[in-house]
Tab-separated table of C-alpha atoms in Angstrom:
chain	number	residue	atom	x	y	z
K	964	UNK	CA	7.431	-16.879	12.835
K	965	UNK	CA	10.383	-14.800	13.951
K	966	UNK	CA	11.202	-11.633	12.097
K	967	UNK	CA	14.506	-12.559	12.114
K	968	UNK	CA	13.768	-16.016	10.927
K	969	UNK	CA	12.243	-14.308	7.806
K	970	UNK	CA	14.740	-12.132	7.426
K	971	UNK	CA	17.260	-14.630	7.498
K	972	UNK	CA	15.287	-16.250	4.675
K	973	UNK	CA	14.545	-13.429	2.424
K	974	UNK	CA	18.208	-12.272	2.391
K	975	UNK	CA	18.869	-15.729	0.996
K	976	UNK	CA	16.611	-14.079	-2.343
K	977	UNK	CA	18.479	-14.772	-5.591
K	978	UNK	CA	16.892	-14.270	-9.185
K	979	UNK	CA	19.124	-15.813	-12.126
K	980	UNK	CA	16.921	-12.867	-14.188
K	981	UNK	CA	16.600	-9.418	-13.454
K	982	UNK	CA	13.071	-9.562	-12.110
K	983	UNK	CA	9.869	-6.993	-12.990
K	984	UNK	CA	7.977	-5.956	-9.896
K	985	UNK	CA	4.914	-3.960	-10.065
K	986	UNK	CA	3.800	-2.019	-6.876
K	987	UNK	CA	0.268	-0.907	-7.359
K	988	UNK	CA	0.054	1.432	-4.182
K	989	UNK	CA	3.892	1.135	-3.356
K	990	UNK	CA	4.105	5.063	-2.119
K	991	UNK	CA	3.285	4.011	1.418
K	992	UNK	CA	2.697	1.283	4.113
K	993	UNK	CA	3.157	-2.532	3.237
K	994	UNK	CA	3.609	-1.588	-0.503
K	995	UNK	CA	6.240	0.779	0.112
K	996	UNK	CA	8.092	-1.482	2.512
K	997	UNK	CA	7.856	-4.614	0.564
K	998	UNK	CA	8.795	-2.650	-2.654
K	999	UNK	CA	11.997	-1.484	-0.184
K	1000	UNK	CA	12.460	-5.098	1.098
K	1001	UNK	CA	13.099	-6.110	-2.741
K	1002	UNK	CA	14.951	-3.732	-3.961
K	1003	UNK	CA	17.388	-4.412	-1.294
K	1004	UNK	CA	17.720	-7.929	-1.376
K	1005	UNK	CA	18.351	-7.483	-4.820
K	1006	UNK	CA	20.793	-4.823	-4.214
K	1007	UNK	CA	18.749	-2.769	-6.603
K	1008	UNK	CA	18.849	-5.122	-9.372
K	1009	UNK	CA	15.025	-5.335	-10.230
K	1010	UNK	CA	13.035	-3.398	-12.449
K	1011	UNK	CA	10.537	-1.819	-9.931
K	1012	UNK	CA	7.542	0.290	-11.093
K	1013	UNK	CA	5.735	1.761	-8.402
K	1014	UNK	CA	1.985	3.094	-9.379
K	1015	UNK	CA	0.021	5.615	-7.271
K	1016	UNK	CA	-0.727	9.510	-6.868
K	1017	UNK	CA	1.799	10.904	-4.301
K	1018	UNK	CA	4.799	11.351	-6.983
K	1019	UNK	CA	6.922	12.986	-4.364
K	1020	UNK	CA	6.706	10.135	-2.132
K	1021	UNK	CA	7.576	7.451	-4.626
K	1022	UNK	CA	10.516	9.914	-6.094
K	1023	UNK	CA	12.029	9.991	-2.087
K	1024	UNK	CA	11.383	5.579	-2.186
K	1025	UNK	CA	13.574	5.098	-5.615
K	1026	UNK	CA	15.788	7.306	-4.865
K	1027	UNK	CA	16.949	5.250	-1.784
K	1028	UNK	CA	17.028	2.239	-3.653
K	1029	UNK	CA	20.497	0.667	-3.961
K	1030	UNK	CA	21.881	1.638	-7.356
K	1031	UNK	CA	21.769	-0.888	-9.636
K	1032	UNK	CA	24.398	-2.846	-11.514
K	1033	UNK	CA	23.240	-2.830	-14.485
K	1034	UNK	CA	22.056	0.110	-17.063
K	1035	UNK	CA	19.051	-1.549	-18.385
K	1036	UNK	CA	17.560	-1.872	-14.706
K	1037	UNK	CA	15.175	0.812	-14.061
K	1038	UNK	CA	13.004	2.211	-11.457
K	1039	UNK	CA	9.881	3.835	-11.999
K	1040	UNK	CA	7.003	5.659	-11.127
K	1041	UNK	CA	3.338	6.294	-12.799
K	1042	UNK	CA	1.058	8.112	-11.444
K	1043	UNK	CA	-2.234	6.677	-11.634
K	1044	UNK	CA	-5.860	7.703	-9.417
K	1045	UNK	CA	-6.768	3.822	-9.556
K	1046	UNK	CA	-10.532	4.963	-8.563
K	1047	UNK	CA	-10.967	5.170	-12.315
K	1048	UNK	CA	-10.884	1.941	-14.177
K	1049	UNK	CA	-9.935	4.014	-17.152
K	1050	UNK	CA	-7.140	5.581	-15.501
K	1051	UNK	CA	-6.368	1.269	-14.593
K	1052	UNK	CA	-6.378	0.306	-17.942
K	1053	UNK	CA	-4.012	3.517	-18.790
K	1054	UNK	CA	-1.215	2.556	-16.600
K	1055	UNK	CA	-1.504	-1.138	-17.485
K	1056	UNK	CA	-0.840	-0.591	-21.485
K	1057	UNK	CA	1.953	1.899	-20.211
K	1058	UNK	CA	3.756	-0.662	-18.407
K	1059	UNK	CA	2.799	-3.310	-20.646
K	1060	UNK	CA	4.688	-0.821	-23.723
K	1061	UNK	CA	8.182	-1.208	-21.324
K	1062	UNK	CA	7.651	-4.982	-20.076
K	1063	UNK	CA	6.824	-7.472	-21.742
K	1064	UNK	CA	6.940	-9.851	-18.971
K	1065	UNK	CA	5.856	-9.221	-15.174
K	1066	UNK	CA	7.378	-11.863	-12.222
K	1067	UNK	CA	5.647	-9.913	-9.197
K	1068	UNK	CA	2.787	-8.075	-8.990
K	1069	UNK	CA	1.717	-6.603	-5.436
K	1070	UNK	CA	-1.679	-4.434	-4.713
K	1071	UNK	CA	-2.375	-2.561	-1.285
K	1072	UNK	CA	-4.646	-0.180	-2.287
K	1073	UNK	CA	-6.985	1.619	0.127
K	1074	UNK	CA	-7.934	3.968	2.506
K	1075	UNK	CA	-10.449	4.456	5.276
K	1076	UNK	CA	-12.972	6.910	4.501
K	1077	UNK	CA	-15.181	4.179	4.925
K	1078	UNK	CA	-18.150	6.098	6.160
K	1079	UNK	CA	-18.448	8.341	2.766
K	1080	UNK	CA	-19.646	5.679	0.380
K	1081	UNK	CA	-18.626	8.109	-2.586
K	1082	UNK	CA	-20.006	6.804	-5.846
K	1083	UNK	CA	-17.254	6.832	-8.654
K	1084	UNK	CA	-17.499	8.329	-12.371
K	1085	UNK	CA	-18.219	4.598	-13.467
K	1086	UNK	CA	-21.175	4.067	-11.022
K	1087	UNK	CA	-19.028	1.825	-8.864
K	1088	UNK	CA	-18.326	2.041	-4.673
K	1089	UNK	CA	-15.094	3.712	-4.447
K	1090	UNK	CA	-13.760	1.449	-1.419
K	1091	UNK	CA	-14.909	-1.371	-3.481
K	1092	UNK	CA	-13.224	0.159	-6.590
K	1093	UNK	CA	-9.745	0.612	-4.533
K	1094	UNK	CA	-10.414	-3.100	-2.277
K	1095	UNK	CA	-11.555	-5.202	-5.437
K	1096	UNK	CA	-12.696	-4.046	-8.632
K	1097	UNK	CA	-9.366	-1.864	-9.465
K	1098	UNK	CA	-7.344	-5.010	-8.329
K	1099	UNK	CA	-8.829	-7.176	-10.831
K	1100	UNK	CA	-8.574	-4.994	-13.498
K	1101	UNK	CA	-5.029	-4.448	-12.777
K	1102	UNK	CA	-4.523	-8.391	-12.720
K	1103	UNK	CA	-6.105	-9.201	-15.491
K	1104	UNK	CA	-4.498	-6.846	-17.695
K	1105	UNK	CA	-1.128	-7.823	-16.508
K	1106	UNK	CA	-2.017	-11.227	-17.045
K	1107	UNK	CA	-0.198	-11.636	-20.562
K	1108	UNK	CA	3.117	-10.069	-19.339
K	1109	UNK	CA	2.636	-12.863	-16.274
K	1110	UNK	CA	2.317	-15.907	-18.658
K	1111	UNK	CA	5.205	-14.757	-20.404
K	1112	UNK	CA	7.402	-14.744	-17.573
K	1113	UNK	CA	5.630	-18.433	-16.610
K	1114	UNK	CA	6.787	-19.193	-20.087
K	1115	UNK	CA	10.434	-18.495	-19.620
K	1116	UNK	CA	10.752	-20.540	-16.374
K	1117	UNK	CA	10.456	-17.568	-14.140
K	1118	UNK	CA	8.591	-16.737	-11.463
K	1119	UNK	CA	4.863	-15.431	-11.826
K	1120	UNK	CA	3.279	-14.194	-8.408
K	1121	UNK	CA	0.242	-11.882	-7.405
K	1122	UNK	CA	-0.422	-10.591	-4.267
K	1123	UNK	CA	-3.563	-8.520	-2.990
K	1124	UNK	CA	-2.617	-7.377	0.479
K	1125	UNK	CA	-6.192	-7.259	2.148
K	1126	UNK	CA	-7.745	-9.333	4.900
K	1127	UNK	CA	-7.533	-12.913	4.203
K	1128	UNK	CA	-9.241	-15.017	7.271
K	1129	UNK	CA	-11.514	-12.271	8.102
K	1130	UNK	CA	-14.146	-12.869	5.197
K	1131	UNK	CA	-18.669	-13.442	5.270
K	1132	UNK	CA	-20.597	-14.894	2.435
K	1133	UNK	CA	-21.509	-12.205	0.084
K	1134	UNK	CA	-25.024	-11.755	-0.757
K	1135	UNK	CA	-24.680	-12.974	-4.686
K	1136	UNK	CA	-27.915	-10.553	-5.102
K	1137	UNK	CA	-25.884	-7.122	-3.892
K	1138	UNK	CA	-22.623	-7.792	-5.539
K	1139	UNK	CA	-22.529	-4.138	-5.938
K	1140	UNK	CA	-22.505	-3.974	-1.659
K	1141	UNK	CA	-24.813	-1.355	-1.690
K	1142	UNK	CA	-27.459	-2.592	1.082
K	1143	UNK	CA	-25.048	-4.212	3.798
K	1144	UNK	CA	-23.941	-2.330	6.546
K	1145	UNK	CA	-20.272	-1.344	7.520
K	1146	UNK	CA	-19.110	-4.931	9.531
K	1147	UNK	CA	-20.434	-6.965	6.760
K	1148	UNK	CA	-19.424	-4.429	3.828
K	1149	UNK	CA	-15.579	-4.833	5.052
K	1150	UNK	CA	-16.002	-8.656	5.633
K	1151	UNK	CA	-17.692	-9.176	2.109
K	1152	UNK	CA	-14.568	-7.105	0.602
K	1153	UNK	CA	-12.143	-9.941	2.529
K	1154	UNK	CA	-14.211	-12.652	0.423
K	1155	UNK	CA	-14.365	-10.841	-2.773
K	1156	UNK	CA	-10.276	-10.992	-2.462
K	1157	UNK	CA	-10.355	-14.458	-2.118
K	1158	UNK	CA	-12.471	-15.612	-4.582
K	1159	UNK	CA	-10.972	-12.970	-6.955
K	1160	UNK	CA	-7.387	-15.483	-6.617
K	1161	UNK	CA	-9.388	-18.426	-6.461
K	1162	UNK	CA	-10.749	-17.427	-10.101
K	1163	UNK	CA	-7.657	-16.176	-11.551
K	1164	UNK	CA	-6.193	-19.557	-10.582
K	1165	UNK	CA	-8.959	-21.552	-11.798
K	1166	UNK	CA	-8.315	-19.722	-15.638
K	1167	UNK	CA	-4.652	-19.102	-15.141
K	1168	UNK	CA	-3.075	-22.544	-13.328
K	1169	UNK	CA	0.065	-21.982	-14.014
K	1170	UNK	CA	0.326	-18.621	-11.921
K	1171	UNK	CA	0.555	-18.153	-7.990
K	1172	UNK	CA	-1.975	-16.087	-6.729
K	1173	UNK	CA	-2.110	-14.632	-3.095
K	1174	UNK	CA	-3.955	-12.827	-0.963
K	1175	UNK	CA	-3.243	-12.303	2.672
K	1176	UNK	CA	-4.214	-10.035	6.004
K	1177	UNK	CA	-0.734	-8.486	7.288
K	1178	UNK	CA	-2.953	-7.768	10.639
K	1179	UNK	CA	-1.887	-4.247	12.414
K	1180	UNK	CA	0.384	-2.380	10.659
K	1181	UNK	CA	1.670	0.961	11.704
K	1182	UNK	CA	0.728	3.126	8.727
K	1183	UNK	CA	-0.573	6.405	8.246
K	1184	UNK	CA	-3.634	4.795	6.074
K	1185	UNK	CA	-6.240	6.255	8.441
K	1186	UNK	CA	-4.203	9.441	9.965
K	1187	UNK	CA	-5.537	11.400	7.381
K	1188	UNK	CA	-9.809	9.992	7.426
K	1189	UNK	CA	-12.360	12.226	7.670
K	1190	UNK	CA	-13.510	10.299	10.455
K	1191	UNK	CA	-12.370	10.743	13.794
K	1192	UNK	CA	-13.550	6.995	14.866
K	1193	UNK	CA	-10.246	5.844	12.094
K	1194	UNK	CA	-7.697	9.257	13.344
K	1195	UNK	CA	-7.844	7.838	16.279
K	1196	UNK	CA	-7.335	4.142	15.691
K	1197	UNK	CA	-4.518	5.145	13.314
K	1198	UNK	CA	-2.766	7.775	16.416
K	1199	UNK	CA	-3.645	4.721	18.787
K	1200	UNK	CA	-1.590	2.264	16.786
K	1201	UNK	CA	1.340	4.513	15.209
K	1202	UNK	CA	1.732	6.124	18.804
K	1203	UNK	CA	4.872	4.767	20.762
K	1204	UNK	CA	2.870	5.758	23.795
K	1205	UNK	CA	-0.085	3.808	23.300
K	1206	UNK	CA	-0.002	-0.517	24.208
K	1207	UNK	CA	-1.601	-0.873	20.926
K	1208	UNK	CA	1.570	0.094	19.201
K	1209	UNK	CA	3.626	-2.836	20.682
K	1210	UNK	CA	0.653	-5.005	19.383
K	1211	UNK	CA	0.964	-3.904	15.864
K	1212	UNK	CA	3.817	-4.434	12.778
K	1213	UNK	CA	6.468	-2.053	11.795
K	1214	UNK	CA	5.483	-1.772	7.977
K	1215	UNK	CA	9.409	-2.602	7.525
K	1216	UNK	CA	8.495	-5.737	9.354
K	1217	UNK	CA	5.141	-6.602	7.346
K	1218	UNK	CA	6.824	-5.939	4.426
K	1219	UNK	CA	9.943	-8.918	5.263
K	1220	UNK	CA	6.987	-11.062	6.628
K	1221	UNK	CA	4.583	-10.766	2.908
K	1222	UNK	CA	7.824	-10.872	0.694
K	1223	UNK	CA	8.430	-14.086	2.724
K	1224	UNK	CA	5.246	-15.505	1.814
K	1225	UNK	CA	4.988	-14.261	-1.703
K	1226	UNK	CA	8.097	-15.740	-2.832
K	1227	UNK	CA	9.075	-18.991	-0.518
K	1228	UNK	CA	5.617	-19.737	1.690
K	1229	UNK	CA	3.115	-19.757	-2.152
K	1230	UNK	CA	5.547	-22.104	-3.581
K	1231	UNK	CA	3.475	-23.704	-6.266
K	1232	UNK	CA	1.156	-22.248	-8.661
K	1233	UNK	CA	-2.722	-21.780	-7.813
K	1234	UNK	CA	-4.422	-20.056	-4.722
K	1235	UNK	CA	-3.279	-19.027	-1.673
K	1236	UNK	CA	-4.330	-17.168	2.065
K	1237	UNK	CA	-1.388	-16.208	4.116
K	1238	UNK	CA	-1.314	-14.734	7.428
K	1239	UNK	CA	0.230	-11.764	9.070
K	1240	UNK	CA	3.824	-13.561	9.933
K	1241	UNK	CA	3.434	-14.658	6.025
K	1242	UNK	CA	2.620	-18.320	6.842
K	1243	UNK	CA	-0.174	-20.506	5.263
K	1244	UNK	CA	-3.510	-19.531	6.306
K	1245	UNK	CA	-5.277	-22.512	4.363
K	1246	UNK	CA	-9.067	-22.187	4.691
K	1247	UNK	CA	-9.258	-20.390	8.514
K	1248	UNK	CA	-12.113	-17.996	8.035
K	1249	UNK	CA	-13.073	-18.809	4.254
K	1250	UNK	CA	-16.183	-18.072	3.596
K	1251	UNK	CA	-16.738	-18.921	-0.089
K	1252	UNK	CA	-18.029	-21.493	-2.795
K	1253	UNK	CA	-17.394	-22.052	-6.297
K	1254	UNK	CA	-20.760	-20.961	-7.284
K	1255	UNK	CA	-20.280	-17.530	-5.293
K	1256	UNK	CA	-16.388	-17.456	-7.265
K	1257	UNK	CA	-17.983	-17.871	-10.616
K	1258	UNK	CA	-21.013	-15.378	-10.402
K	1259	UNK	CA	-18.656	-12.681	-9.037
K	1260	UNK	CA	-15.678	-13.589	-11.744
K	1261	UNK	CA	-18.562	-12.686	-14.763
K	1262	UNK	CA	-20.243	-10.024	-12.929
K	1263	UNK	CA	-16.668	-8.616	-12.370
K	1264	UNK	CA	-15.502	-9.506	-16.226
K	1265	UNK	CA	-18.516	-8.057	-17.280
K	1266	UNK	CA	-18.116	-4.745	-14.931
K	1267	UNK	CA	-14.359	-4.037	-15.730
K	1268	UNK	CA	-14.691	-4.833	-19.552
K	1269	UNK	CA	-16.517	-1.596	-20.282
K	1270	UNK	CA	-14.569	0.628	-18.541
């Protein structure tokens, strides 16, 4: 689809509430820009919270917001390491204490050290911790504040910006993802995110619940890796003089293309895949089962619970 198309679409955006967006990872990338592409088309008339650690970046994003018309309308920032579930559950109950109802929530979470398999405080994988587990505890403890707004005839959307399409079947004996190797680590994570809507759907119908794969994006996500192997990707695709930056998204443009399909292309309640241009991705590249979705929603519940 056309950016233009999309943009044509989004600018069309027009809430008869003043909507609550929450940005988990909004300092940078697709969060930032999709957290940008909102507040615009809303002419800063949406509560926006952005959570992350870079508190500098997210004061430089609000403060280009459009101001809004309205005094109650805020926008915020909470700084949160969301490697920690405890630090997850912290920022949850502080938004929860200022909103009582949530209409979008968007996660894009991550980084590429993916070659230092660093072992969190709570035992956990941290790429897994940042890809997955942090995500559904993030979900699920905004999942009140999301029925409420269900309740009042609003909308109620959740989007995990991952790699939808580009999933393998996860070895329901190494849920932890501690004895694959790198290929099949990453391609595990891609199911994990779908199975981790298809469960919240299955014990929250009446929500919408996305996850999609925005493709290349140019971002600075790996500019700063320990590894050289990701520098360079990231310098390849961020480069104007390299071909692989005309074959990659402007994060301004991903951003248009996943606000698209968060709030016109996931239309009805339940779960959904959705590509790079923010179209339906329906089952390409699934790789899951309800079995699979089920052992990883009470290994996950049981996981995020204690923490």
């Amino acid at each position: 689809m056309e950016i233009a198309t999309v943009k044509a679409q989004n600018g069309k955006i027009s809430f008869p509430y003043i909507p609550v967006a929450v940005f988990i990872g909004g300092t940078s990338g697709i969060g930032r820009a999709t957290a940008e592409a909102l507040a615009r088309y809303t002419n800063g008339n949406a509560n926006i919270i952005i959570v992350g650690r870079n508190r500098a970046a997210a004061d430089s994003i609000i403060a280009s917001f459009p101001r809004p018309s309205f005094p109650s309308v805020k926008h915020e920032f909470i700084q949160c390491d969301v490697t920690l579930l405890k630090n997850v559950r912290q920022a949850t109950n502080e938004i929860l204490s200022r909103h009582s109802k949530i209409n979008v929530l968007v996660i894009s979470t991550g980084e590429m050290e993916l070659f230092n398999r660093e072992i969190t405080e709570d035992g956990l994988d941290r790429i897994v911790v940042l890809a997955y587990h942090s995500r559904w505890k993030f979900i699920h403890g905004f999942m009140p504040a999301l029925a409420k707004a269900k309740e009042a005839n609003e909308d109620a959307k959740v989007l995990s910006v991952a790699s939808a399409g580009l999933g393998a079947k996860v070895d329901l004996e190494d849920l932890e993802l501690k004895k694959v190797s790198l290929i099949p680590f990453l391609r595990s994570i891609s199911t994990y995110n779908d199975l981790m809507v298809e469960g919240f759907a299955l014990h929250f119908p009446s929500i919408t619940f996305i996850h999609c794969s925005p493709g290349r994006v140019r971002t600075p996500l790996g500019s700063n890796s320990s590894s050289i192997l990701f520098r360079t990707l990231s310098f390849l695709i961020n480069s104007p003089f390299s071909p692989w930056y005309y074959y990659s998204l402007a994060p301004e443009d991903a951003g248009e293309y996943q606000l698209y399909g968060m709030l016109y292309t996931a239309s009805t309640p339940g779960a959904w895949r959705i590509t790079q241009d923010g179209s339906d991705l329906g089952k390409k590249g699934y790789n899951g089962d309800e079995n699979a979705r089920d052992v990883l929603w009470r290994y996950t519940l049981e996981v995020t619970s204690t923490k």
